[in-house]
Coordinates of C-alpha atoms and ligand atoms in Angstrom, one line a residue:
M30 CA -100.0 269.1 124.7
S31 CA -99.5 271.3 121.7
A32 CA -96.6 270.3 119.7
H33 CA -95.5 274.0 119.6
S34 CA -95.9 275.0 123.2
T35 CA -93.0 277.1 124.6
P36 CA -90.8 275.3 127.1
I37 CA -91.2 276.4 130.7
P38 CA -88.0 275.8 132.7
M39 CA -88.7 275.3 136.4
I40 CA -86.7 274.8 139.6
A41 CA -87.5 273.4 143.1
H42 CA -85.7 274.3 146.3
K43 CA -85.4 272.6 149.6
S44 CA -88.7 273.4 151.4
G45 CA -90.0 273.6 155.0
P46 CA -92.9 271.5 156.2
L47 CA -95.8 271.0 153.8
A48 CA -99.2 271.5 155.3
G49 CA -102.8 271.7 154.2
V50 CA -105.4 270.2 152.0
A51 CA -104.4 269.1 148.5
E52 CA -107.4 269.0 146.2
V53 CA -105.8 267.2 143.3
P54 CA -107.7 267.2 139.9
G55 CA -110.0 264.5 138.6
D56 CA -108.8 261.1 137.4
K57 CA -107.4 261.3 133.9
S58 CA -108.3 257.7 132.9
I59 CA -111.9 258.1 134.1
S60 CA -112.2 261.6 132.5
H61 CA -111.3 260.3 129.0
R62 CA -113.7 257.4 129.4
A63 CA -116.6 259.5 130.6
L64 CA -116.3 261.8 127.5
I65 CA -116.0 258.8 125.1
L66 CA -118.8 256.8 126.6
G67 CA -121.0 259.9 126.8
A68 CA -120.4 260.4 123.1
L69 CA -121.4 256.8 122.4
S70 CA -124.6 257.1 124.4
V71 CA -128.0 258.4 123.6
G72 CA -129.2 261.3 125.8
E73 CA -127.2 263.5 128.1
T74 CA -124.2 262.6 130.2
H75 CA -123.4 264.9 133.1
I76 CA -119.8 264.8 134.3
T77 CA -118.6 266.4 137.5
G78 CA -115.0 266.7 138.6
L79 CA -113.7 266.2 135.0
L80 CA -109.9 266.8 134.7
E81 CA -109.5 269.9 132.6
G82 CA -105.9 269.0 131.6
E83 CA -104.7 269.2 128.0
D84 CA -105.0 265.5 127.4
V85 CA -108.7 265.4 128.3
I86 CA -109.5 268.6 126.5
D87 CA -108.1 267.1 123.3
T88 CA -110.4 264.1 123.8
A89 CA -113.4 266.5 124.3
K90 CA -112.5 268.2 121.0
A91 CA -112.2 264.8 119.3
M92 CA -115.7 263.8 120.5
R93 CA -117.1 267.0 119.0
A94 CA -115.3 266.1 115.7
F95 CA -117.1 262.7 115.7
G96 CA -120.4 264.4 116.1
A97 CA -121.2 264.6 119.9
T98 CA -122.2 267.8 121.6
V99 CA -119.7 268.5 124.4
T100 CA -120.3 271.6 126.6
R101 CA -118.4 273.0 129.6
V102 CA -121.0 274.3 132.1
A103 CA -118.6 275.3 134.9
E104 CA -115.2 274.2 136.2
G105 CA -115.1 270.4 136.0
D106 CA -118.8 270.3 135.1
W107 CA -119.4 269.1 131.6
R108 CA -122.4 267.8 129.5
V109 CA -122.1 265.4 126.6
N110 CA -125.0 264.7 124.2
G111 CA -124.0 261.5 122.5
V112 CA -124.7 260.0 119.1
G113 CA -125.2 256.4 120.2
V114 CA -123.2 253.3 119.6
G115 CA -122.3 253.2 115.9
G116 CA -123.4 256.8 115.4
F117 CA -120.0 258.5 115.0
A118 CA -119.8 260.9 112.0
E119 CA -116.7 261.1 109.9
P120 CA -114.5 264.0 111.1
T121 CA -113.6 266.6 108.5
Q122 CA -110.3 267.5 110.3
V123 CA -107.3 265.6 111.5
I124 CA -107.8 264.4 115.1
D125 CA -104.9 265.8 117.2
C126 CA -104.6 264.0 120.5
G127 CA -101.7 266.1 121.7
N128 CA -99.6 264.2 124.3
S129 CA -102.3 261.6 125.1
G130 CA -101.7 257.9 124.4
T131 CA -105.0 257.1 126.3
G132 CA -106.9 259.6 124.2
V133 CA -105.8 258.4 120.8
R134 CA -105.9 254.7 121.6
L135 CA -109.3 254.7 123.1
I136 CA -110.8 256.9 120.4
M137 CA -109.3 254.6 117.7
G138 CA -111.1 251.7 119.4
A139 CA -114.3 253.6 119.6
M140 CA -114.4 254.4 115.9
A141 CA -112.9 251.2 114.5
T142 CA -116.2 249.4 113.9
T143 CA -118.0 252.3 112.3
P144 CA -117.7 252.7 108.5
I145 CA -115.9 256.1 108.6
A146 CA -112.2 257.1 108.3
A147 CA -110.2 259.4 110.5
T148 CA -106.6 260.6 110.6
F149 CA -104.9 260.9 114.0
T150 CA -101.8 262.8 115.0
G151 CA -100.1 264.0 118.2
D152 CA -97.1 265.9 119.6
A153 CA -93.5 264.8 119.2
S154 CA -93.8 262.4 122.1
L155 CA -97.1 260.7 121.0
N156 CA -95.9 260.4 117.4
K157 CA -93.0 258.2 118.6
R158 CA -95.2 255.8 120.6
P159 CA -96.2 252.3 119.3
M160 CA -99.7 252.1 117.8
G161 CA -99.5 248.6 116.3
R162 CA -100.6 247.3 119.7
I163 CA -104.0 248.9 118.9
T164 CA -104.2 248.6 115.2
D165 CA -103.4 244.9 115.2
P166 CA -106.4 243.9 117.3
L167 CA -108.6 246.5 115.6
A168 CA -107.7 244.8 112.2
L169 CA -109.4 241.6 113.6
F170 CA -112.7 243.5 113.7
G171 CA -112.1 244.5 110.0
A172 CA -110.6 248.0 110.5
R173 CA -107.6 249.1 108.4
A174 CA -104.8 251.4 109.5
V175 CA -102.2 253.1 107.4
G176 CA -99.5 254.9 109.4
R177 CA -95.8 255.6 109.5
A178 CA -93.2 252.9 109.8
G179 CA -93.7 250.9 113.0
G180 CA -97.3 251.8 113.1
R181 CA -96.5 255.3 114.4
L182 CA -98.8 258.4 114.1
P183 CA -99.9 260.2 112.0
L184 CA -102.1 257.3 111.1
T185 CA -105.4 256.9 109.2
L186 CA -107.9 254.4 110.5
V187 CA -110.7 253.1 108.2
G188 CA -113.4 251.6 110.3
A189 CA -114.9 248.2 109.5
V190 CA -118.0 248.2 107.3
D191 CA -119.2 244.8 108.5
P192 CA -117.4 244.3 111.9
V193 CA -117.1 240.9 113.4
P194 CA -116.7 240.3 117.1
V195 CA -113.2 239.4 118.4
R196 CA -111.6 237.2 121.0
Y197 CA -108.3 238.7 122.0
T198 CA -105.6 237.9 124.6
L199 CA -103.6 240.9 125.6
P200 CA -99.9 240.5 124.6
M201 CA -98.9 243.1 127.1
P202 CA -100.5 244.4 130.3
S203 CA -102.3 247.5 128.9
A204 CA -105.6 249.0 129.9
Q205 CA -105.4 251.1 126.8
V206 CA -105.3 248.1 124.5
K207 CA -108.0 246.3 126.5
S208 CA -110.2 249.4 126.4
A209 CA -109.7 250.0 122.6
V210 CA -110.8 246.4 122.0
L211 CA -113.9 246.7 124.3
L212 CA -114.9 250.0 122.7
A213 CA -114.6 248.5 119.2
G214 CA -116.6 245.5 120.4
L215 CA -119.5 247.9 121.2
N216 CA -120.5 248.2 117.6
A217 CA -119.7 244.6 116.6
P218 CA -122.5 242.0 116.6
G219 CA -122.2 239.1 119.1
E220 CA -119.7 238.8 122.0
T221 CA -116.3 240.4 122.1
V222 CA -114.0 238.7 124.6
V223 CA -110.7 240.2 126.0
I224 CA -108.5 238.0 128.1
E225 CA -105.9 239.8 130.3
P226 CA -103.3 237.5 131.8
E227 CA -102.4 240.3 134.2
P228 CA -105.1 242.6 135.6
T229 CA -104.9 246.3 134.5
R230 CA -107.0 249.3 135.5
D231 CA -110.7 248.4 135.1
H232 CA -112.4 251.8 134.6
T233 CA -113.7 250.9 131.2
E234 CA -115.4 247.7 132.4
R235 CA -117.0 249.6 135.4
M236 CA -118.2 252.5 133.3
L237 CA -119.5 250.4 130.4
R238 CA -121.7 248.6 132.9
G239 CA -122.8 251.9 134.4
F240 CA -123.8 253.1 130.9
G241 CA -126.0 250.0 130.4
A242 CA -123.7 247.5 128.5
E243 CA -123.9 243.8 129.3
I244 CA -120.3 243.0 130.4
D245 CA -119.2 239.9 132.4
V246 CA -115.8 239.6 134.1
T247 CA -114.6 236.2 135.4
D248 CA -111.3 234.9 136.6
S249 CA -109.9 231.8 134.9
A250 CA -106.6 230.0 134.5
E251 CA -105.8 232.2 131.5
G252 CA -106.4 235.4 133.5
R253 CA -109.4 237.8 133.6
V254 CA -111.9 237.1 130.9
I255 CA -114.0 240.1 129.9
T256 CA -117.1 239.4 127.8
L257 CA -119.0 242.3 126.2
K258 CA -122.3 241.8 124.4
G259 CA -122.2 244.0 121.2
Q260 CA -124.6 246.7 120.0
P261 CA -126.0 247.6 123.4
D262 CA -128.1 250.8 123.8
L263 CA -126.0 253.0 126.0
T264 CA -127.8 255.8 127.8
G265 CA -126.4 259.0 129.2
Q266 CA -125.4 258.9 132.8
S267 CA -124.2 261.1 135.7
V268 CA -120.5 260.5 136.3
A269 CA -118.7 261.9 139.4
V270 CA -115.0 261.7 138.6
P271 CA -112.9 260.8 141.8
R272 CA -109.5 262.6 142.3
D273 CA -106.6 261.0 140.5
P274 CA -104.4 258.7 142.6
S275 CA -101.6 259.2 140.0
S276 CA -101.7 263.0 140.5
A277 CA -102.1 262.6 144.3
A278 CA -98.9 260.7 144.3
F279 CA -96.8 263.9 143.9
P280 CA -98.0 265.8 146.9
V281 CA -98.3 262.6 148.9
C282 CA -94.6 261.6 148.2
A283 CA -93.5 265.2 148.8
A284 CA -95.2 265.2 152.2
I285 CA -93.6 261.8 153.1
L286 CA -90.2 263.2 152.2
V287 CA -90.2 266.8 153.5
P288 CA -89.5 266.8 157.3
G289 CA -92.4 268.0 159.5
S290 CA -95.1 267.7 156.8
E291 CA -98.7 266.7 157.3
I292 CA -101.3 267.0 154.5
T293 CA -104.7 265.7 153.5
V294 CA -105.7 264.7 150.0
P295 CA -109.5 264.2 149.9
G296 CA -111.6 262.0 147.7
V297 CA -108.8 260.0 146.0
S298 CA -109.7 256.9 144.0
R299 CA -108.7 253.7 145.8
N300 CA -109.5 251.4 142.9
P301 CA -107.4 248.3 143.6
T302 CA -106.2 248.3 140.0
R303 CA -104.5 251.7 140.7
D304 CA -103.3 251.1 144.3
G305 CA -99.7 249.7 143.8
L306 CA -97.8 252.9 144.8
Y307 CA -99.7 253.2 148.0
I308 CA -99.1 249.6 149.0
T309 CA -95.4 250.1 148.2
L310 CA -95.1 253.3 150.2
I311 CA -96.6 251.6 153.2
E312 CA -94.1 248.7 152.8
M313 CA -91.3 251.3 152.8
G314 CA -92.5 252.7 156.1
A315 CA -94.7 255.7 154.9
D316 CA -97.3 257.1 157.3
I317 CA -100.5 257.2 155.2
A318 CA -104.0 256.8 156.6
F319 CA -107.0 256.1 154.4
E320 CA -109.9 257.8 156.1
N321 CA -113.6 257.8 155.3
P322 CA -113.6 255.0 152.8
R323 CA -116.7 255.2 150.6
D324 CA -118.0 254.6 147.1
E325 CA -118.4 257.4 144.6
G326 CA -119.8 256.8 141.2
G327 CA -118.9 253.1 141.2
E328 CA -115.3 253.7 142.3
P329 CA -114.0 253.3 145.9
V330 CA -112.5 256.5 147.3
A331 CA -110.9 257.7 150.6
D332 CA -109.4 260.8 152.1
L333 CA -105.6 260.4 152.5
R334 CA -103.8 261.7 155.6
V335 CA -100.1 261.8 155.0
K336 CA -97.3 262.6 157.4
Y337 CA -93.5 263.0 157.1
S338 CA -92.1 259.6 157.3
P339 CA -88.5 259.3 158.5
A340 CA -86.7 256.0 158.2
L341 CA -88.1 254.9 154.8
K342 CA -86.4 251.7 153.7
G343 CA -85.8 250.2 150.2
V344 CA -88.2 247.5 148.9
T345 CA -88.7 245.2 145.9
T346 CA -91.8 245.9 143.8
P347 CA -92.8 242.6 142.2
A348 CA -93.6 242.4 138.5
E349 CA -97.2 241.4 139.2
R350 CA -97.7 244.8 140.9
A351 CA -96.3 246.8 138.1
A352 CA -99.6 247.4 136.2
S353 CA -101.3 248.8 139.3
M354 CA -98.7 251.5 139.7
I355 CA -97.4 251.9 136.1
D356 CA -97.6 255.7 136.1
E357 CA -96.0 256.0 139.6
F358 CA -92.6 254.5 139.0
P359 CA -91.0 257.9 138.3
I360 CA -92.1 259.4 141.6
L361 CA -91.4 256.1 143.4
S362 CA -87.8 256.3 142.1
V363 CA -87.5 259.7 143.9
V364 CA -88.8 258.2 147.2
A365 CA -86.4 255.2 146.7
A366 CA -83.4 257.6 146.3
M367 CA -84.3 259.3 149.6
A368 CA -84.9 255.9 151.4
Q369 CA -82.2 253.9 153.1
G370 CA -81.2 250.8 151.1
T371 CA -81.9 249.3 147.7
T372 CA -85.3 249.5 145.9
V373 CA -85.7 247.1 142.9
M374 CA -88.6 247.8 140.5
Q375 CA -89.3 244.6 138.6
G376 CA -91.3 244.0 135.4
V377 CA -91.3 247.7 134.3
K378 CA -90.4 247.5 130.6
E379 CA -93.7 249.1 129.6
L380 CA -92.2 252.3 131.1
R381 CA -90.0 252.4 128.0
V382 CA -93.0 253.2 125.8
K383 CA -94.8 255.9 127.9
E384 CA -94.8 259.6 127.2
S385 CA -91.0 259.1 127.3
D386 CA -88.7 256.1 128.0
R387 CA -89.3 256.7 131.8
I388 CA -86.6 254.3 132.9
D389 CA -84.0 256.2 130.9
A390 CA -85.4 259.6 131.8
M391 CA -85.4 258.9 135.5
A392 CA -82.0 257.1 135.5
R393 CA -80.2 259.9 133.7
G394 CA -81.8 262.7 135.8
L395 CA -81.2 260.9 139.1
E396 CA -77.6 260.1 138.1
A397 CA -77.1 263.8 137.4
C398 CA -78.4 264.5 140.9
G399 CA -75.9 262.1 142.4
V400 CA -78.0 258.9 142.8
T401 CA -76.5 255.5 142.3
L402 CA -78.6 253.1 140.2
E403 CA -78.7 250.3 137.7
E404 CA -81.1 249.5 134.9
T405 CA -82.0 246.6 132.6
E406 CA -84.6 246.5 129.9
D407 CA -87.2 245.5 132.5
T408 CA -85.9 246.7 135.9
L409 CA -84.8 249.8 137.7
T410 CA -82.7 249.5 140.8
I411 CA -82.0 252.5 143.0
H412 CA -79.5 252.6 145.9
G413 CA -80.9 255.0 148.4
T414 CA -78.8 256.6 151.1
G415 CA -81.3 258.8 152.8
A416 CA -80.1 262.0 151.0
V417 CA -79.7 263.2 147.4
P418 CA -77.1 265.9 146.4
G419 CA -79.3 267.4 143.6
G420 CA -77.9 270.5 141.9
A421 CA -78.8 269.4 138.3
V422 CA -81.0 270.4 135.4
C423 CA -83.0 267.3 134.4
E424 CA -84.7 266.7 131.1
S425 CA -88.5 266.2 131.2
R426 CA -88.7 264.9 127.7
L427 CA -92.3 266.1 127.0
D428 CA -93.3 263.9 130.0
H429 CA -95.5 265.4 132.8
R430 CA -94.7 262.8 135.3
I431 CA -90.9 263.1 134.8
A432 CA -91.1 266.9 135.3
M433 CA -93.2 266.6 138.5
S434 CA -91.0 263.8 139.9
F435 CA -87.8 265.9 139.6
L436 CA -89.5 268.9 141.0
V437 CA -90.5 266.9 144.1
L438 CA -86.9 265.7 144.4
G439 CA -85.8 269.3 144.5
L440 CA -87.9 269.9 147.6
V441 CA -85.6 267.6 149.6
A442 CA -82.3 267.4 147.7
D443 CA -79.3 269.2 149.2
Q444 CA -79.1 271.5 146.2
P445 CA -82.0 272.7 144.0
V446 CA -83.2 270.5 141.2
A447 CA -84.4 272.1 137.9
V448 CA -86.3 270.7 134.9
D449 CA -85.7 272.0 131.4
D450 CA -89.5 272.1 130.6
G451 CA -92.4 272.0 133.0
A452 CA -95.0 272.8 130.2
P453 CA -96.1 269.1 129.9
I454 CA -97.4 269.2 133.5
A455 CA -100.5 270.9 132.1
T456 CA -101.5 267.6 130.3
S457 CA -102.6 266.0 133.6
F458 CA -102.1 268.4 136.5
P459 CA -102.7 272.0 135.4
V460 CA -102.9 273.2 139.0
F461 CA -99.7 271.6 140.1
E462 CA -97.8 274.8 140.7
P463 CA -100.5 276.7 142.8
L464 CA -101.4 273.5 144.7
M465 CA -97.8 272.7 145.6
A466 CA -97.1 276.4 146.5
G467 CA -100.3 276.3 148.7
L468 CA -98.8 273.4 150.7
G469 CA -95.5 275.4 151.1
A470 CA -93.4 273.9 148.3
R471 CA -90.8 276.2 146.8
I472 CA -91.2 275.5 143.1
E473 CA -90.6 278.4 140.6
R474 CA -90.5 279.1 136.9
T475 CA -87.1 280.3 135.7
A476 CA -86.2 282.4 132.7
P477 CA -85.7 280.2 129.5
Ligands
S3P524 C1 -104.1 254.3 131.0 C2 -103.4 253.1 131.0 C3 -102.0 253.0 131.2 C4 -101.4 254.3 131.8 C5 -102.0 255.6 131.2 C6 -103.5 255.6 131.3 C7 -105.6 254.3 130.8 O1 -101.3 252.9 129.9 O2 -100.0 254.3 131.7 O3 -101.4 256.7 131.8 O4 -106.3 255.3 131.1 O5 -106.0 253.2 130.2 P1 -101.1 251.4 129.3 O6 -102.5 250.9 129.0 O7 -100.3 251.7 128.0 O8 -100.4 250.6 130.3

């Protein structure tokens, strides 16, 4: 998201039943990866269903700056003519990744083993986020980073001239760190090995294999061991991007909470490394059916049929599930507030370094709406009573998922719920407003 975009205050009112088909946009994680791997391949990559949110558009611009030809043919339909592994050119401009941690971290990995330099920056949110978790493993390949204190952006990365392969155990469950190391490993000779003690989303591994890399994944006592053979010839592919389960979460949770609702969300990814929210909602008593399960472009997908679910109950989400629902805790905390009983979210400290500190952002906004809760560094506990008073203006803190979560709360709270700025929603879900309005949700922009 542009650092200078004008705030868009928004408000959500109690709404009648939601009904219809919610065609949510393409998966953000897969969209970034399709552009980056397309740029690192020889020949043409054809992407359909690409998310045209600001985060992904920033990655498309970055791939052009590194020398790839990236063309929009029609809505969601993009072509990338890549430069091949090791073929990135040195950008002549600063790479602005806007709001996107995924974009900047994966791109830093992709260039770290090429002998070029690039300077990265982002918006006020991204420039606060930790980058040492990326630059530390990239230094093992021979890359050098100079950034602000604490490894913050803006940061210049100088790629390794003679990269060496790396064996790296992830110190935190992060698909971004794993992916940065694997993408760097592409242009290092020999085998790069990443060990993840806790599994995280595996789109990079799946897509690398699809583009022709030799990549082996085995389970061991240490965790998942991912071995990539360096310097492969990647060739352009067709990539059909499934709909984003993290975006689907907003209309799905809205339909569960708004009395009388019934919606369908077609073609949503059901990748097991992304499925934690859906497992949790079913444990809480949600009425969700997964219809027409099928495989699309190497990813499992299904059509979701979701009905209003009275009598939701509080649950505990165990720490080992956190990575598979890491982006869904803000909206889960809204569902938890509307359920009966206590929901405990365990092992969630990574939420503190997302687009905002999501534990603090949700806790302060929910408290302002009359919800009782407790937080520790690593947990969020919500005491649900089946109703939320609402009637507050919540801060979205440059965080799309915080803004959308509070707007969903406003559809069921006793009094309307407002957010100070809905502009960040465009980073991941640019059609959120018309899509929700089409289902019958009363969400409006208000005068600043
Ligand atoms: C993502 C990984 C997750 C997630 C982010 C997208 C990815 O971040 O929160 O929205 O596409 O790899 P972490 O790797 O920091 O957990």
